[in-house]
Coordinates of N, CA and C and ligand atoms in Angstrom, one line a residue:
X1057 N -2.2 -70.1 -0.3 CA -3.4 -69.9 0.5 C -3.8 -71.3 1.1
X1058 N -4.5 -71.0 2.7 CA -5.1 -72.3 2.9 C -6.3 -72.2 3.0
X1059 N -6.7 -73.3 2.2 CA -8.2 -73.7 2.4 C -8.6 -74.8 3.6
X1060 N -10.1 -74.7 4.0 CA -10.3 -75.5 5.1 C -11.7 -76.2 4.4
X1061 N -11.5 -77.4 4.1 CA -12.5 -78.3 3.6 C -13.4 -78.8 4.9
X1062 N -14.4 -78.5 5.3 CA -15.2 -79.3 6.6 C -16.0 -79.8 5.8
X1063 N -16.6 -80.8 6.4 CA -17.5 -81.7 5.8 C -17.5 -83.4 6.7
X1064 N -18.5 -84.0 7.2 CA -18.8 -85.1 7.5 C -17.9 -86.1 7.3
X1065 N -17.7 -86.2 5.6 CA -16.7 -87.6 5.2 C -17.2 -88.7 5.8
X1066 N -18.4 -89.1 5.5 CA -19.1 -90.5 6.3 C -19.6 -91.5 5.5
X1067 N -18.6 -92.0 4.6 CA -17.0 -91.9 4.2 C -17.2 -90.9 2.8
X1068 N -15.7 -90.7 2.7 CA -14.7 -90.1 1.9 C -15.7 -90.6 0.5
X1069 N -15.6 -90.0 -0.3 CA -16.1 -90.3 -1.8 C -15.2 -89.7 -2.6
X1070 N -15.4 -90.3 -4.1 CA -14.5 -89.7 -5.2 C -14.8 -88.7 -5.5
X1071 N -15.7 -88.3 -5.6 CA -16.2 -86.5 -5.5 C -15.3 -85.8 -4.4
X1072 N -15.3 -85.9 -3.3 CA -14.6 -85.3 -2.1 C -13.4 -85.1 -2.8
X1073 N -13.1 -86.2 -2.8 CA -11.4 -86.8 -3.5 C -11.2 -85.7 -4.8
X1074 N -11.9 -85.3 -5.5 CA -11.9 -84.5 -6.7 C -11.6 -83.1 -6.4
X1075 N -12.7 -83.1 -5.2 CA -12.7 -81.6 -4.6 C -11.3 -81.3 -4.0
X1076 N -10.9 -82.0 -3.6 CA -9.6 -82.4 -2.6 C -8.4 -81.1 -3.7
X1077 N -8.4 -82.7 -4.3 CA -7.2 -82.2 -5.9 C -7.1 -81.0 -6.2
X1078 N -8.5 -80.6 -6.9 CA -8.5 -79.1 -7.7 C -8.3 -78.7 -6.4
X1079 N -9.2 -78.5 -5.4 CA -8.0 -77.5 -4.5 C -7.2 -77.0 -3.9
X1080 N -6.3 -78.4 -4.0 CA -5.1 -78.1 -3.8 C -3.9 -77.4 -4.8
X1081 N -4.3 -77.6 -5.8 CA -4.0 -76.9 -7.3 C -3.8 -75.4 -7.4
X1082 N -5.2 -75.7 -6.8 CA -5.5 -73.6 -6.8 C -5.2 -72.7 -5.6
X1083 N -5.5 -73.4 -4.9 CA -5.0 -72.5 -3.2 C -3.4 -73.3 -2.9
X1084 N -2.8 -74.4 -2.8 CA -1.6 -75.0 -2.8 C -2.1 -76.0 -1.6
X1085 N -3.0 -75.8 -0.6 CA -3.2 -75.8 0.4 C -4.7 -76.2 0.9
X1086 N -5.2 -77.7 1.1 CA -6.4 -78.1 1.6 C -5.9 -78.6 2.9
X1087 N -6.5 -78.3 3.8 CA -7.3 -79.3 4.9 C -8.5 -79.5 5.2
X1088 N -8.8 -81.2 5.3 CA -9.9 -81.8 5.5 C -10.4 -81.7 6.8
X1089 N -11.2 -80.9 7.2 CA -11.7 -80.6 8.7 C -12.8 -82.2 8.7
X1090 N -12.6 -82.5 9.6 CA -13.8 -83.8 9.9 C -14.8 -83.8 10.4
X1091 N -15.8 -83.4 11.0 CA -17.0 -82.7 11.9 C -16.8 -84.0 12.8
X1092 N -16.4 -83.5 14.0 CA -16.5 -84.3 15.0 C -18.7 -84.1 15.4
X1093 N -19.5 -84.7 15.3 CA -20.5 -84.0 15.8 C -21.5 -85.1 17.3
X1094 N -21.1 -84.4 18.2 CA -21.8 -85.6 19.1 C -23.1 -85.7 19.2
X1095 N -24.2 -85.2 18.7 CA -25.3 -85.5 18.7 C -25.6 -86.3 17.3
X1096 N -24.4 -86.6 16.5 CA -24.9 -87.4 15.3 C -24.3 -88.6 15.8
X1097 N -24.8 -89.9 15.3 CA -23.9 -91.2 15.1 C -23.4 -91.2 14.1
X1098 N -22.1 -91.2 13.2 CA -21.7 -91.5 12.3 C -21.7 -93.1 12.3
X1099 N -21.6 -93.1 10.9 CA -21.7 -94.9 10.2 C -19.9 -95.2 10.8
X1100 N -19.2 -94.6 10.1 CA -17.6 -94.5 10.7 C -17.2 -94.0 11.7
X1101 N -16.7 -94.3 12.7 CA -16.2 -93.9 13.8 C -15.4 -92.1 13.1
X1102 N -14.6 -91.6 14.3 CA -13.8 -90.7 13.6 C -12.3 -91.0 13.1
X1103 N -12.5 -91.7 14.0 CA -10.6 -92.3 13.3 C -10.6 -93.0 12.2
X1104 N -12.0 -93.6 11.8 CA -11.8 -94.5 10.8 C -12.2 -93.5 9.6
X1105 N -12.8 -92.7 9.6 CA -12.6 -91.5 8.6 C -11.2 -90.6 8.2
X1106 N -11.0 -90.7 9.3 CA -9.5 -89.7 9.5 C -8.6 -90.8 8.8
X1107 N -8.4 -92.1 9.0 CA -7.9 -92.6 8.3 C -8.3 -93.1 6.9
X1108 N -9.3 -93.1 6.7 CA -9.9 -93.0 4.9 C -9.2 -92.1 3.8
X1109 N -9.5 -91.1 5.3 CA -8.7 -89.5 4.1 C -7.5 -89.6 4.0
X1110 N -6.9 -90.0 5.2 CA -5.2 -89.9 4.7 C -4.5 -90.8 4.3
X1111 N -4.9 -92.1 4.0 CA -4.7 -93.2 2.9 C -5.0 -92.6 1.5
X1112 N -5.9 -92.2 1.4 CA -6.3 -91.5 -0.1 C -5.9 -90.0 -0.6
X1113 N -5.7 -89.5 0.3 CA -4.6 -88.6 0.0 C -3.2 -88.5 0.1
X1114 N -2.7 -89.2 0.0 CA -1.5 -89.6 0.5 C -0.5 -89.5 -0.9
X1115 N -0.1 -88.6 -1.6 CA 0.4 -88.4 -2.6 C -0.3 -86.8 -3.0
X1116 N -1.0 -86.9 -1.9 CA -1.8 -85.1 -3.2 C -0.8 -84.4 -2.0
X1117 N -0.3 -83.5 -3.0 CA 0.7 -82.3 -2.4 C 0.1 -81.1 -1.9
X1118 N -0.2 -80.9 -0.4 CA -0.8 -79.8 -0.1 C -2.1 -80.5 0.5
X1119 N -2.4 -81.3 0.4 CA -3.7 -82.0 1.2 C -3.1 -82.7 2.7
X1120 N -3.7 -81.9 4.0 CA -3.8 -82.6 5.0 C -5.3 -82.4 5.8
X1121 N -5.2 -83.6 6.9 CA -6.6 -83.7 7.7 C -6.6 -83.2 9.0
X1122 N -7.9 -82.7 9.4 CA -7.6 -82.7 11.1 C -9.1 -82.8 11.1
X1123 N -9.7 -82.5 12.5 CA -11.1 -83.0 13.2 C -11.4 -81.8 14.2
X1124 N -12.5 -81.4 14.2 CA -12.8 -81.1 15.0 C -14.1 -80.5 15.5
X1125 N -14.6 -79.8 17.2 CA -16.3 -79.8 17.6 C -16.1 -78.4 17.1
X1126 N -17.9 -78.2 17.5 CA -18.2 -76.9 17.4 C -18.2 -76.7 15.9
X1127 N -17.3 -75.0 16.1 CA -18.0 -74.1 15.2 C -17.1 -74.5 14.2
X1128 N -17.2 -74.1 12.6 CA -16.1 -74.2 11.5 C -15.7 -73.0 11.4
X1129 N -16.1 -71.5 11.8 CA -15.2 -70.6 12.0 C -14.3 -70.5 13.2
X1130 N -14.3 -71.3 14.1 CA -13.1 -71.3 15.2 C -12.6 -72.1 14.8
X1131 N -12.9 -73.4 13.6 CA -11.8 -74.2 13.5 C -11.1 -73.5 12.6
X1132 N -11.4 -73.0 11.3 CA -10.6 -71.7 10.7 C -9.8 -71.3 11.0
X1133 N -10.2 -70.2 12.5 CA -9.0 -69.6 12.7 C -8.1 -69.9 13.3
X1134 N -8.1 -71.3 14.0 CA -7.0 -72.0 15.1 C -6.0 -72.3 13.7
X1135 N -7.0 -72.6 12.6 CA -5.8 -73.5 11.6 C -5.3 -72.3 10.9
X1136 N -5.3 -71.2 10.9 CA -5.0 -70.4 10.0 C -5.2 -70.1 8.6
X1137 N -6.8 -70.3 8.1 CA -7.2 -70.9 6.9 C -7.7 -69.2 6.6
X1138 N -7.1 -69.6 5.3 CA -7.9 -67.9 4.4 C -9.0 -68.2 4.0
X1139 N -9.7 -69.7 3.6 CA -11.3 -69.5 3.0 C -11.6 -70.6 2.9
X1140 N -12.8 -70.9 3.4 CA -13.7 -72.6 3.4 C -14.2 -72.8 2.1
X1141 N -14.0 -74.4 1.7 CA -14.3 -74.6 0.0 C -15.2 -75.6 0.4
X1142 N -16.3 -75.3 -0.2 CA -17.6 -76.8 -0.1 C -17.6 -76.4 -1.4
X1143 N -18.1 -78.0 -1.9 CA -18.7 -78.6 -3.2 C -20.0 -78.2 -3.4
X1144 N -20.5 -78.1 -4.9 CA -22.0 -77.7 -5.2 C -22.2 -79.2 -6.5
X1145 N -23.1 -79.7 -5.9 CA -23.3 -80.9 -6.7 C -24.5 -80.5 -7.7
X1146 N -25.3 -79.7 -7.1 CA -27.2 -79.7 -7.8 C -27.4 -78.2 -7.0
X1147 N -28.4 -78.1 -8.0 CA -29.3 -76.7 -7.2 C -30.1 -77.3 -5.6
X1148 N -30.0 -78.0 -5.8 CA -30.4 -78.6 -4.2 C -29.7 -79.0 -3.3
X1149 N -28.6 -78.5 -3.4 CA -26.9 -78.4 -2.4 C -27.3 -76.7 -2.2
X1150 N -27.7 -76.1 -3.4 CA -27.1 -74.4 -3.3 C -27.5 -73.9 -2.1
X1151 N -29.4 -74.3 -1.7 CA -29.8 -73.0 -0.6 C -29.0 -73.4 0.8
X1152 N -29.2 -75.2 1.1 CA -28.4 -75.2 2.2 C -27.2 -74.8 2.2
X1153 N -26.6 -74.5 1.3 CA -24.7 -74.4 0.8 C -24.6 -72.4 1.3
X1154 N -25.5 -72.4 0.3 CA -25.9 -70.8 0.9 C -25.8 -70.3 2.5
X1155 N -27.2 -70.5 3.3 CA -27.2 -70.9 4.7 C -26.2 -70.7 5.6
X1156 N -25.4 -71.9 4.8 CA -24.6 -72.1 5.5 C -23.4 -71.1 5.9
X1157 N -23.1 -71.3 4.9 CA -22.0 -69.8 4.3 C -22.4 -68.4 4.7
X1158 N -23.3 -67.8 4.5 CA -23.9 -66.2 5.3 C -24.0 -66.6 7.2
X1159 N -24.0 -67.9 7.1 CA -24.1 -68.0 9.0 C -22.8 -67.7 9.3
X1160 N -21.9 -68.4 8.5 CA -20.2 -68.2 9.0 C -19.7 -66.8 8.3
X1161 N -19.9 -66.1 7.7 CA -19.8 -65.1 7.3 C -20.4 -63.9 8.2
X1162 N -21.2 -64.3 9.3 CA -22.2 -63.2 10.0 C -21.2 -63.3 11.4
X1163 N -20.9 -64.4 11.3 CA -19.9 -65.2 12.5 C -18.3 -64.8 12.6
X1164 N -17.7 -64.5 11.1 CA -16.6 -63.9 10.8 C -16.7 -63.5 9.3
X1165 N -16.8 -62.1 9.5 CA -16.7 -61.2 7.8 C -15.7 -61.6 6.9
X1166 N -14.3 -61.9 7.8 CA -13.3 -61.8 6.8 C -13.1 -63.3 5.8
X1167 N -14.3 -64.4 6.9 CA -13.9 -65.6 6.2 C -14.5 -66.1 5.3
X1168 N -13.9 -65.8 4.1 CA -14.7 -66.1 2.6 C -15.3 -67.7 2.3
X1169 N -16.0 -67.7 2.2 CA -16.6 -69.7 1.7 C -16.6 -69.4 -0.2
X1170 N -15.9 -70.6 -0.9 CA -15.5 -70.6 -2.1 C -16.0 -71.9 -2.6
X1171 N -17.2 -71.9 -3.8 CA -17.5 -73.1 -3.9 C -16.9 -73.3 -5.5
X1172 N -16.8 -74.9 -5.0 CA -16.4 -75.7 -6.7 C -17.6 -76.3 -7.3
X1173 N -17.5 -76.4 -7.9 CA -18.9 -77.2 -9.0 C -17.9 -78.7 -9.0
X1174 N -19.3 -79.5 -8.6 CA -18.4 -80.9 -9.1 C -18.4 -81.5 -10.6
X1175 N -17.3 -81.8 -10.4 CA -16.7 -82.5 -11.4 C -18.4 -83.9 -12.4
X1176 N -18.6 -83.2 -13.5 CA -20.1 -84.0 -13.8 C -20.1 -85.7 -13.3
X1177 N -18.9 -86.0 -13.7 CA -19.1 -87.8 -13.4 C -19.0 -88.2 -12.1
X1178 N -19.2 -87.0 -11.0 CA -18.8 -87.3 -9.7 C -20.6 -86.9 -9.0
X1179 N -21.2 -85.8 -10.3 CA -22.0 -85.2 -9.4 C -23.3 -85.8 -8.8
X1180 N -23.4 -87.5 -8.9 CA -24.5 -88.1 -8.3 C -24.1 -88.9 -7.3
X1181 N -22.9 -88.5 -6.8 CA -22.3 -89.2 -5.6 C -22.7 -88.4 -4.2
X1182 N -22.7 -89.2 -3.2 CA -23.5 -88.7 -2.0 C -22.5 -89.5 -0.9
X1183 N -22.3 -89.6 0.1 CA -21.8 -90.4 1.2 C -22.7 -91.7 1.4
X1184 N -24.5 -90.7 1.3 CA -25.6 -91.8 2.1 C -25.7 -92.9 0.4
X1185 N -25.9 -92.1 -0.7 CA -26.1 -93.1 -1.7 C -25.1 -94.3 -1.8
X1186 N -24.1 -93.6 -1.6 CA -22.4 -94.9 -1.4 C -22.9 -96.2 -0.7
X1187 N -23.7 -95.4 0.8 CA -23.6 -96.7 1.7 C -25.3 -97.4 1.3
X1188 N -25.9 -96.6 0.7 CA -27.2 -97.5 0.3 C -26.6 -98.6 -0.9
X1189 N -26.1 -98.1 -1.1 CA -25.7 -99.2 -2.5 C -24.7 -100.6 -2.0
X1190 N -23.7 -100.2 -1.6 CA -23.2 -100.8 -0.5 C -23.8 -101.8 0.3
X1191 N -24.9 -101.6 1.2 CA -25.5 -102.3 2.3 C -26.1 -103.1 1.1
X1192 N -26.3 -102.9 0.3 CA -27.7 -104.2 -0.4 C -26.5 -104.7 -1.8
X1193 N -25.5 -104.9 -1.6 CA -24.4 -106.1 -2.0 C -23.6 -105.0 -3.4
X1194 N -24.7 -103.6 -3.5 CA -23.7 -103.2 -5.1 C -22.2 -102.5 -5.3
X1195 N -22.1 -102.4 -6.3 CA -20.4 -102.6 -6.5 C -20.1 -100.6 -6.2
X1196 N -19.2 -100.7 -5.4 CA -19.0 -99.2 -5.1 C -17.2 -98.4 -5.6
X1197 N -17.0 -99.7 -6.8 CA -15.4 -99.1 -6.5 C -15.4 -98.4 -7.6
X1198 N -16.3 -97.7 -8.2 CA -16.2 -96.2 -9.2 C -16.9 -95.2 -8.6
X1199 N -17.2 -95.5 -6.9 CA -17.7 -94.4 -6.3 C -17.0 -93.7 -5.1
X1200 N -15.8 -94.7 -4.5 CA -15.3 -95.0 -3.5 C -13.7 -94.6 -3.9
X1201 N -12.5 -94.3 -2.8 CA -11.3 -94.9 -3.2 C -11.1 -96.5 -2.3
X1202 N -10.7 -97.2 -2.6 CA -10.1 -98.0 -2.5 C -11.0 -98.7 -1.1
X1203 N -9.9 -97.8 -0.3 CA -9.6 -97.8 1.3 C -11.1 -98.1 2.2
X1204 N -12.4 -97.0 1.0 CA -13.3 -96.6 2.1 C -14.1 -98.5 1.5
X1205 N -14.1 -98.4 -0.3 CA -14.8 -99.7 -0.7 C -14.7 -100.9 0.2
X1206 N -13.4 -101.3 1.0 CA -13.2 -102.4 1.4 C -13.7 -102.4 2.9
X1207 N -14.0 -100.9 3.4 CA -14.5 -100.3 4.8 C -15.8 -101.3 4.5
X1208 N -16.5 -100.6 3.6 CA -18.3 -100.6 3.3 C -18.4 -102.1 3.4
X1209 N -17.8 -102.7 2.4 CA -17.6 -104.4 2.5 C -17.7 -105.1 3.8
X1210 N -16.6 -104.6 4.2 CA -16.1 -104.8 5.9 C -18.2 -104.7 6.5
X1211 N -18.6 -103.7 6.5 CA -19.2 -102.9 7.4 C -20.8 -103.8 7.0
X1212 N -20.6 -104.1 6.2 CA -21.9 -105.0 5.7 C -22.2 -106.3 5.1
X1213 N -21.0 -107.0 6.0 CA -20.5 -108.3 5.3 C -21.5 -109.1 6.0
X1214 N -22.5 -108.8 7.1 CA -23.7 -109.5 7.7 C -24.3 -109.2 7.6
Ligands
ADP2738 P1 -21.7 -82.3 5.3 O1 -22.4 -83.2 6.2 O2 -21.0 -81.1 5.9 O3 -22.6 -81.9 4.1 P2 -20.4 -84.0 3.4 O4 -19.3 -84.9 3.7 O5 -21.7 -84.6 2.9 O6 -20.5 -83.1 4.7 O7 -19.9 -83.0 2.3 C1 -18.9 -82.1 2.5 C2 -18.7 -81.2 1.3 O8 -18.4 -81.9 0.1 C3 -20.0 -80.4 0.9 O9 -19.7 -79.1 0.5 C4 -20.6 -81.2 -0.2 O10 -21.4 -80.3 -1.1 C5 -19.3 -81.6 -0.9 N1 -19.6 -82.9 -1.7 C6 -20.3 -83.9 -1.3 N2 -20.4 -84.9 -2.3 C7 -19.6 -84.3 -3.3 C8 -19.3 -84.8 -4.7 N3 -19.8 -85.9 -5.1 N4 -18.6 -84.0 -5.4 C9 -18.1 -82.8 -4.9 N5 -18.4 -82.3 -3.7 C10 -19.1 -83.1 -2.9

């Protein structure tokens, strides 16, 4: 089965990265959709995300990336994905996680959304907490893989 992971990735976190794995495990089959979104700024360009993810997954069997606008049920079905997997970190992920999921469900019946529970030592990880910690000099490489840690560095070295 393929799953279709959408999500921001602004940047990549070890949580994601977790979600990534068991994923791939269980369906054989993740892709990392990227939300292209033009009315947001992202902190990372899109290529520099797209390349975060595939530096760090780069050994997981069954994990690939792609990008794209609009809707996550037309990206679905171009990719040929049987069901969207978002993360549930806290009961304050759920209602928006919810939301979300009955809109693309109202949008396409057949396309199931399947959530994981994060992994506990992952579950106080955020994208925005990364880069708050980050911008004010703290250490992010048990939050980060590698690739994105030396981004944030990069990104806040002034
Ligand atoms: P979005 O802007 O779509 O919320 P994110 O990149 O923030 O994109 O998150 C994408 C998905 O990954 C969401 O389902 C989110 O709940 C999940 N996620 C975010 N952080 C973690 C984490 N630490 N562990 C597991 N899942 C996570």
């Amino acid at each position: 089965m393929k799953a279709l992971y959408p999500g921001s990735f602004d940047p990549l976190t070890l949580g994601h990265l977790d979600l990534i794995k068991r994923g791939c495990e269980l369906f054989g089959e993740v892709l990392i959709a990227v939300i292209e979104n033009p009315s947001k700024t992202p902190t990372f360009t899109l290529d520099k995300r797209i390349n975060q993810i595939t530096h760090s997954t780069h050994g997981i069997n069954g994990a690939h990336v792609c990008s794209y606008k609009g809707l996550t049920v037309d990206c679905a079905k171009q990719n040929n994905a049987d069901l969207i997997l978002r993360g549930l970190r806290a009961m304050s992920d759920f209602e928006y996680e919810l939301q979300i999921a009955h809109t693309n469900r109202s949008l396409n019946e057949r396309l199931e959304t399947i959530f994981l529970a994060t992994s506990a030592r992952h579950s106080f990880l955020s994208s925005s907490v990364v880069k708050e910690v980050a911008r004010f000099g703290g250490k992010v490489n048990h939050m980060v893989p590698k690739i994105v840690a030396n981004d944030l560095k990069m990104l806040y070295a002034n």
